[in-house]
Short mmCIF file of C-alpha atoms and ligand atoms in Angstrom, two decimals:
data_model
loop_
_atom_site.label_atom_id
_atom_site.label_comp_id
_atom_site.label_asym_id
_atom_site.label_seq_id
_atom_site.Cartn_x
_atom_site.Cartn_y
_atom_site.Cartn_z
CA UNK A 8 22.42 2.43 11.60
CA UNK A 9 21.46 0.86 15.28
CA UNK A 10 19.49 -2.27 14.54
CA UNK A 11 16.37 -3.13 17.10
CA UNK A 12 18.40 -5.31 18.54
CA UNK A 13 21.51 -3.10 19.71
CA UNK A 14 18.80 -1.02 20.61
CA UNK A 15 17.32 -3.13 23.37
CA UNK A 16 21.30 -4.13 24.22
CA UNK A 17 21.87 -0.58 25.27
CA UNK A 18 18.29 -0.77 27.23
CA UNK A 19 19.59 -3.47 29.23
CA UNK A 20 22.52 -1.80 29.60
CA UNK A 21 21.39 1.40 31.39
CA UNK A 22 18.69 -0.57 32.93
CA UNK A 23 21.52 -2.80 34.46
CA UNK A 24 23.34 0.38 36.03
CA UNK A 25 20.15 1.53 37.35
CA UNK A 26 20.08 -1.19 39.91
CA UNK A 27 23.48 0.05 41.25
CA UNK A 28 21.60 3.37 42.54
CA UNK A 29 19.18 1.23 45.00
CA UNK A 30 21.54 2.08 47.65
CA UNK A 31 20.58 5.49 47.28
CA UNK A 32 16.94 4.45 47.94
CA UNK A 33 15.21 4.86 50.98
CA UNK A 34 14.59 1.37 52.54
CA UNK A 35 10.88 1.59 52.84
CA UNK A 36 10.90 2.20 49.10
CA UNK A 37 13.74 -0.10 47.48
CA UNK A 38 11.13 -2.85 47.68
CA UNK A 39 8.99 -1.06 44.94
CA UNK A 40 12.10 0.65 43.12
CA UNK A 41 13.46 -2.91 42.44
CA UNK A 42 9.90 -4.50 41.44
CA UNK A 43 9.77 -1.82 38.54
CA UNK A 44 13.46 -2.27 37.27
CA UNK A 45 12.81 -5.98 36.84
CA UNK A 46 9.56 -5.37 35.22
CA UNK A 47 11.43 -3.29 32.84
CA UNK A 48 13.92 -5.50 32.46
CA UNK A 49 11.95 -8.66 31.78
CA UNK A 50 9.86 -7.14 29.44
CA UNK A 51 13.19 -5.73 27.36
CA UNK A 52 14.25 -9.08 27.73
CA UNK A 53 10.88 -10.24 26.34
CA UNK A 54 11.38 -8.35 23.52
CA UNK A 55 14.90 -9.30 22.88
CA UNK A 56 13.78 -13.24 22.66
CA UNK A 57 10.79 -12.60 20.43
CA UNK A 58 13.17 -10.67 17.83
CA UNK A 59 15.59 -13.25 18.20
CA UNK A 60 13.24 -16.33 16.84
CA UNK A 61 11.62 -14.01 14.67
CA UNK A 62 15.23 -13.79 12.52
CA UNK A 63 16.17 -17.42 13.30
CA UNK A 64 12.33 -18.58 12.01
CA UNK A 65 12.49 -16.23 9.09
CA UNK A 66 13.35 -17.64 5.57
CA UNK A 67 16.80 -15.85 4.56
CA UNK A 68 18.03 -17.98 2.01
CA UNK A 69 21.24 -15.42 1.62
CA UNK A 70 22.28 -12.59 2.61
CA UNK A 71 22.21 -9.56 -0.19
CA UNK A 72 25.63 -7.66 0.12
CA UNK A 73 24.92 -5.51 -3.03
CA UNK A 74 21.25 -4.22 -0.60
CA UNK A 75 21.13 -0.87 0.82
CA UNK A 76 21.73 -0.09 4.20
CA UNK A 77 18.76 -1.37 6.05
CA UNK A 78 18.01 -4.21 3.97
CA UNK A 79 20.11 -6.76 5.59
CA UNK A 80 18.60 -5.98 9.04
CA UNK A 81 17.99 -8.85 11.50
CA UNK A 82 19.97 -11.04 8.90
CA UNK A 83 23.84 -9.62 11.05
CA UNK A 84 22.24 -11.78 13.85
CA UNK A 85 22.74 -14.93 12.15
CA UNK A 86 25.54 -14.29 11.24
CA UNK A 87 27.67 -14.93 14.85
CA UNK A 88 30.66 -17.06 15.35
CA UNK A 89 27.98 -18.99 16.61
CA UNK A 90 25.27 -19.94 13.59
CA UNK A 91 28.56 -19.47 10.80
CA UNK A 92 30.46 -22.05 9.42
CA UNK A 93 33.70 -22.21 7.29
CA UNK A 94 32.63 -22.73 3.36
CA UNK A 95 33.35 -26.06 2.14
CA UNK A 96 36.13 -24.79 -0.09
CA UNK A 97 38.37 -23.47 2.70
CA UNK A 98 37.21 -26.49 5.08
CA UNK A 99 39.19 -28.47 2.35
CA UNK A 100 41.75 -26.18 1.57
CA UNK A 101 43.00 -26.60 4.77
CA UNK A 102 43.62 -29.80 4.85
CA UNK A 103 45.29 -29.55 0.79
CA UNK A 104 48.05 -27.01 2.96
CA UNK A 105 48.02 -29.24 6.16
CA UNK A 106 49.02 -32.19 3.58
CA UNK A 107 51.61 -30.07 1.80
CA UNK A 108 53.12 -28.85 5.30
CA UNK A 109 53.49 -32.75 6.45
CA UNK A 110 55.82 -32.70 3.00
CA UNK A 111 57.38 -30.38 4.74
CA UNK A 112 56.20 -27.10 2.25
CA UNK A 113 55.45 -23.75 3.86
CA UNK A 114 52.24 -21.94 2.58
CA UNK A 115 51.70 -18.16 1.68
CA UNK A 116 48.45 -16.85 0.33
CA UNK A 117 48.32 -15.42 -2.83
CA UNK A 118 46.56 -12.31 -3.46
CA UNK A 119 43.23 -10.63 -5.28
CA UNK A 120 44.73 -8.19 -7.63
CA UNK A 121 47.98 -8.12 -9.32
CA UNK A 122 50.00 -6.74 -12.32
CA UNK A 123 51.02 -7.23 -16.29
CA UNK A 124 54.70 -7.79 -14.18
CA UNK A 125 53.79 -10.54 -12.10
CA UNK A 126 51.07 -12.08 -14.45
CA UNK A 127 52.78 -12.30 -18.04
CA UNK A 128 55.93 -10.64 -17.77
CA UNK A 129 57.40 -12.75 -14.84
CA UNK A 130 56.30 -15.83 -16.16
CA UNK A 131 58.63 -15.75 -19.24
CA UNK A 132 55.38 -14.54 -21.72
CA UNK A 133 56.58 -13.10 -24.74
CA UNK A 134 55.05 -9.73 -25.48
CA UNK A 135 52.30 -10.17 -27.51
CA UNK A 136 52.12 -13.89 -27.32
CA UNK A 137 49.15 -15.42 -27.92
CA UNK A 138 49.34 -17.55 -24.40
CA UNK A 139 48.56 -14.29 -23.18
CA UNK A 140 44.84 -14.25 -24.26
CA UNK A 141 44.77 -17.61 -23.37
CA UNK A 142 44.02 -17.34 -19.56
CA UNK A 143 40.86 -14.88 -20.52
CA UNK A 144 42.12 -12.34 -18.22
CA UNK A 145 39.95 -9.44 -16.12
CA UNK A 146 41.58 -5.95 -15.95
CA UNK A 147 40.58 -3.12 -13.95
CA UNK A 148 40.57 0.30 -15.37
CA UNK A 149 43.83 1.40 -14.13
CA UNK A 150 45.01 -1.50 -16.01
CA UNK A 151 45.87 -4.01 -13.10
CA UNK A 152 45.20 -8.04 -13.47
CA UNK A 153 42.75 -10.00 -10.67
CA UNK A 154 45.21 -13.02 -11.22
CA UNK A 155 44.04 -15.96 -13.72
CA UNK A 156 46.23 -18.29 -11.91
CA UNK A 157 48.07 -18.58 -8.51
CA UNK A 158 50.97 -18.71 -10.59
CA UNK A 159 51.75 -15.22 -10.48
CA UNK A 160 53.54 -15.68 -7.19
CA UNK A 161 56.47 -17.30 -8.57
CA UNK A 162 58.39 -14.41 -8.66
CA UNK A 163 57.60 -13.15 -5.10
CA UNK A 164 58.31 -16.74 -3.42
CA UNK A 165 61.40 -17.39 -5.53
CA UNK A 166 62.75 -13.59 -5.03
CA UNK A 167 61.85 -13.71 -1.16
CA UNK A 168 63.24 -17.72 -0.47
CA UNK A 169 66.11 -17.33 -2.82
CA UNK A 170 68.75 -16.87 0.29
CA UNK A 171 67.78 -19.89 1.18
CA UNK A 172 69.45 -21.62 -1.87
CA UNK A 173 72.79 -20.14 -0.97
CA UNK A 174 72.56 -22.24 2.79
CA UNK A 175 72.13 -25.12 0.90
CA UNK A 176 68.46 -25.00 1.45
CA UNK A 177 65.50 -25.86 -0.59
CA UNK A 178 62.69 -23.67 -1.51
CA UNK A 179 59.32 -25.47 -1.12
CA UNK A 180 56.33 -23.45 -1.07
CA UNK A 181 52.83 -23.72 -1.78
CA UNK A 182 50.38 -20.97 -2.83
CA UNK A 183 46.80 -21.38 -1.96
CA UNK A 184 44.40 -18.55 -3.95
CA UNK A 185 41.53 -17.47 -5.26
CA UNK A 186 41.78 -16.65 -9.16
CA UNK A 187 39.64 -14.70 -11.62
CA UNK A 188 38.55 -15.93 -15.53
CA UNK A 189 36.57 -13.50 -17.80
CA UNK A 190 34.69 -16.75 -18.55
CA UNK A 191 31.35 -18.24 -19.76
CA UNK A 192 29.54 -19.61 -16.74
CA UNK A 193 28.35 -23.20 -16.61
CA UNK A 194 28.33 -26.23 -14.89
CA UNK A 195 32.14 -26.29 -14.93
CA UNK A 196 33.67 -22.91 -15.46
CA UNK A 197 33.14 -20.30 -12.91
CA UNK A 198 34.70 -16.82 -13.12
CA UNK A 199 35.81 -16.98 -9.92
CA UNK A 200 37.52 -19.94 -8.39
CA UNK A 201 40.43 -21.80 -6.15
CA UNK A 202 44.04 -22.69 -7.10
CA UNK A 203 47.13 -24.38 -5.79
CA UNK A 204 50.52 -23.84 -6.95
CA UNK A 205 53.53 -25.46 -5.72
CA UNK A 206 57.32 -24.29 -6.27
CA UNK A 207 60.40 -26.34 -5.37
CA UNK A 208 63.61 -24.56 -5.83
CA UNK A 209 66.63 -26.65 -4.86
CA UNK A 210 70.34 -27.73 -6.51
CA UNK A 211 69.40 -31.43 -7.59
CA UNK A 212 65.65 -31.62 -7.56
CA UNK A 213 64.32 -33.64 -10.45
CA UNK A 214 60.77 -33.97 -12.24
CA UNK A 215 60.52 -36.95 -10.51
CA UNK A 216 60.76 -35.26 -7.06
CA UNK A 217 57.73 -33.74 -8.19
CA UNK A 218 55.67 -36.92 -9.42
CA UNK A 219 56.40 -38.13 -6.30
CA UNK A 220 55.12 -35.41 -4.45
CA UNK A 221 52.32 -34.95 -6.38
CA UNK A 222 51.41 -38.68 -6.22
CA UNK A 223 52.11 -38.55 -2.63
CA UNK A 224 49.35 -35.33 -2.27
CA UNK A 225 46.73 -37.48 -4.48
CA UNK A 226 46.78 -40.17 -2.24
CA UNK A 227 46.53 -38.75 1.13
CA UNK A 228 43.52 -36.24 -0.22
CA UNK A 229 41.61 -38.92 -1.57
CA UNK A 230 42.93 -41.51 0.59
CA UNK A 231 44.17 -44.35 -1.24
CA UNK A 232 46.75 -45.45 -3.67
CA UNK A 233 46.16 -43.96 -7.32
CA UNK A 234 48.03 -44.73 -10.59
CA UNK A 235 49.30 -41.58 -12.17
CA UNK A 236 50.23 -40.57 -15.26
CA UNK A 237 51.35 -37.37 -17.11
CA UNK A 238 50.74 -36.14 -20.53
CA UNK A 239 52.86 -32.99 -22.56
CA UNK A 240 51.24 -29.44 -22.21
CA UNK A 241 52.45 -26.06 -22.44
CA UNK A 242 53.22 -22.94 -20.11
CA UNK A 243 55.57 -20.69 -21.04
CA UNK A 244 56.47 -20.50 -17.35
CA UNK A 245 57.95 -24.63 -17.44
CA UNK A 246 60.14 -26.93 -20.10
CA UNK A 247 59.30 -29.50 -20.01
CA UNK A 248 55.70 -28.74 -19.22
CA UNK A 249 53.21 -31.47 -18.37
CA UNK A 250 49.38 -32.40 -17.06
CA UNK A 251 49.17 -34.59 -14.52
CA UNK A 252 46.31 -36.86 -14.15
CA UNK A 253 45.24 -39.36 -11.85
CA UNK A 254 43.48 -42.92 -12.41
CA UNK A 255 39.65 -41.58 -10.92
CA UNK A 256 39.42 -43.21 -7.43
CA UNK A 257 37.21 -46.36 -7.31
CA UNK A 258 35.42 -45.55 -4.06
CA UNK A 259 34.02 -42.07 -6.09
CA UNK A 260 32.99 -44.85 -9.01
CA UNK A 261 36.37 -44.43 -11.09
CA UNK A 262 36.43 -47.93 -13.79
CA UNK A 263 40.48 -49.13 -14.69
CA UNK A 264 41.28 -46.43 -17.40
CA UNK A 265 39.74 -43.69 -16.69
CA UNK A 266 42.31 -40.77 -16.13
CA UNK A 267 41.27 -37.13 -15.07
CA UNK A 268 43.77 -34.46 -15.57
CA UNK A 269 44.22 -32.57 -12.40
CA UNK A 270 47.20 -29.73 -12.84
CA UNK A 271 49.76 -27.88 -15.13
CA UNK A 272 53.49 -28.67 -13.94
CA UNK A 273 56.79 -28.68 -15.24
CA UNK A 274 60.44 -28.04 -14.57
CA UNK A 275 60.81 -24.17 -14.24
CA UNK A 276 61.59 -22.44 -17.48
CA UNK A 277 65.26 -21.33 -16.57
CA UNK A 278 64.28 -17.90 -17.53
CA UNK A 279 61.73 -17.58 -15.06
CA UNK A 280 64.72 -17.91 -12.30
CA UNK A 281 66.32 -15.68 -13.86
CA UNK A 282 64.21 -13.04 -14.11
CA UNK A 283 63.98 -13.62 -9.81
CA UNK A 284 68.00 -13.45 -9.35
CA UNK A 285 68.43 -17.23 -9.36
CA UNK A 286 71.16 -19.09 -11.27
CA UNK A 287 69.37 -21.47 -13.63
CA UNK A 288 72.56 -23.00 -13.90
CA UNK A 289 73.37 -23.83 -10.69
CA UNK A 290 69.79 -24.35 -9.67
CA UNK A 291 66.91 -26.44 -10.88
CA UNK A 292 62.88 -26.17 -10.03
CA UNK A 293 59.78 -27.24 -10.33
CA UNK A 294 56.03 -26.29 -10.00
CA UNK A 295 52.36 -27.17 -10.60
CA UNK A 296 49.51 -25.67 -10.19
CA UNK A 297 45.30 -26.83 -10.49
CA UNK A 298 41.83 -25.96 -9.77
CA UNK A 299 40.91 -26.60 -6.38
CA UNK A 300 37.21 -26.64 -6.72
CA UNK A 301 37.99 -29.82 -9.18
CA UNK A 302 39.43 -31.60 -6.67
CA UNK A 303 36.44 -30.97 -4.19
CA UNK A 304 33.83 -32.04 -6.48
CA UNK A 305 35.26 -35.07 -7.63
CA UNK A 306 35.81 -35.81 -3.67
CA UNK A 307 31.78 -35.31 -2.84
CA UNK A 308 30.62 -36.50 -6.26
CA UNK A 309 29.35 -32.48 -6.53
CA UNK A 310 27.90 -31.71 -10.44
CA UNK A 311 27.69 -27.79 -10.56
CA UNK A 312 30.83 -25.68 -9.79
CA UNK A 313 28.99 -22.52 -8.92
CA UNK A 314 27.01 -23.73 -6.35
CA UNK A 315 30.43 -22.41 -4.23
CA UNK A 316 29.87 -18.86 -5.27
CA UNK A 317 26.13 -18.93 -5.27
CA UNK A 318 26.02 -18.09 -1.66
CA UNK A 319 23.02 -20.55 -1.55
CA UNK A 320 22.70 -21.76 2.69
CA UNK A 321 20.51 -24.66 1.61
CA UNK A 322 23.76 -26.25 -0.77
CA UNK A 323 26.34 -25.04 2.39
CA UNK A 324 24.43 -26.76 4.75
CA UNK A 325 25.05 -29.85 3.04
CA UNK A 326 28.88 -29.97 4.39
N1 DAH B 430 49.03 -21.66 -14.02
C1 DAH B 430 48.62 -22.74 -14.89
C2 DAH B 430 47.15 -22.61 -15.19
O1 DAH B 430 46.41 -22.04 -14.42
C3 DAH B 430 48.91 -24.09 -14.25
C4 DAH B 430 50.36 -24.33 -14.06
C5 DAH B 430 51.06 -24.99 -15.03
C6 DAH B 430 51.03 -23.90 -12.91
C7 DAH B 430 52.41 -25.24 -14.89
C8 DAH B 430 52.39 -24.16 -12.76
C9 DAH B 430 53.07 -24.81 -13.77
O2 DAH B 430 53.07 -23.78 -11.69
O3 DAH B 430 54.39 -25.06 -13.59
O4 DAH B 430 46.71 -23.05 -16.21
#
């Protein structure tokens, strides 16, 4: 469907090629053929202006991409290179990778919909096992997973870096991603959200490589030094597994003691390699992985978790 304003575009357009003929005019009347194109023209122009603050003074608090056709009309002018802005969430996500990529990681996106394989099955999940049902999965109706956790790229970075190992090289990748809960909404849970995983693959990497790093990533995001500290958990995916949590920064009103846990991480359960063609006995790893929407919020002090989704202008603005 042409919009009014395309409309007047092509106007202009053919009004513009019109002036090309006034060659073709006889001089005594190229005076008058000229007056009339720009009369035409300033009054399409006119028009174009009036439409213009009409969409920019109009109250669109978001834009509906479940309307009809039609509905949205007007709205695809404000929504130029020009008047759009990144959301807050990539905005920082960038600079999670750029910090990663100073470590000296390489970054691949993970993706939107996935498999049992790649989502259980990779991970070292027993058939069956109850840590299956415990990441509240979505399935479609051909039976395919919108990932719970960025951690179903393990077996794709491990299976596509593992030549690497054999130059003597490490694997060190990071996986930035959107992931999918079938959860209750509130304040803090969102069905839809932002994770980073991390997988280092090398011959003599330890789990304090990857307190190190992880300290290391703390700091620079929130810009100053942080006491860490780790506590057990479980993944089938790790042994040992672990949650890592940092001492809550004073400048965002942390008091001595208080500890927030910020990711899952662990040495890579040897099976896991395995089950990507790598020699768990000649090779060691390590991963984590956490909610990036945590991280933002406790950055700018932010209280409600799906204001990200809510597509509300008034909360993007803010950034
Ligand atoms: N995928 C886990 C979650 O979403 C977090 C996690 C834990 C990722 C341990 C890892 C890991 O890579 O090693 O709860």
């Amino acid at each position: 469907m042409i919009t009014e304003m395309e409309r007047l575009k092509g106007e202009l357009k053919a009004l513009n090629a019109e002036y090309g003929k006034i060659k073709d005019v006889p001089a005594e009347k190229r005076g008058e053929f000229g007056r009339e194109l720009n009369v035409r023209k300033q009054e399409i122009l006119g028009k174009m202006a009036e439409l213009e603050s009409e969409v920019l003074n109009a109250e669109v608090e978001s834009l509906d991409v479940t309307a009809p056709m039609g509905v949205n009309e007007g709205i695809s002018e404000l929504l130029t290179a020009d008047n759009g802005s990144k959301h807050p969430l990539m905005v920082e996500m960038d600079r999670i990778i750029e910090i990663y990529r100073s470590m000296g990681f390489e970054a691949v996106e993970s993706r939107q919909l996935d498999d049992e394989f790649h989502m259980f099955d990779s991970l070292n999940f027993e058939k069956g096992h109850p840590a299956r049902d415990g990441y509240d999965t979505f399935r479609t109706e051909e039976g395919l997973i919108p990932p719970a956790h960025t951690s179903t790229m393990q077996y794709r970075v491990l299976k596509a870096n593992r030549h690497k190992l054999e130059k003597g090289e490490a694997i060190a990748t990071v996986v930035p991603g959107r992931v999918f809960r079938n959860e209750d909404v509130d304040a803090t849970h969102e069905h839809t959200f932002y994770q980073c995983e991390g997988v280092y693959v090398s011959e003599t990497c330890t789990l304090g490589d990857m307190l190190g790093i992880l300290r290391e990533f703390f700091e620079k995001y929130y810009g100053q030094k942080l006491d860490i500290r780790t506590q057990p958990g479980y993944f089938p995916f790790t042994e040992p597994s672990l949650e890592f949590l940092i001492e809550k920064p004073k400048t965002l009103g942390g008091k001595k003691g208080d500890y927030l846990e910020m990711l899952g991480c662990g040495m890579i359960h040897p099976n896991v390699l395995k089950i990507a063609g790598i020699d768990p006995e000649k090779y060691h790893g390590f991963a984590w992985g956490g909610g990036v929407d945590r991280l933002v919020m406790l950055k700018y002090g932010l209280d409600d978790v799906r204001n990200f989704e809510a597509g509300r202008l008034s909360f993007l603005r803010e950034f």
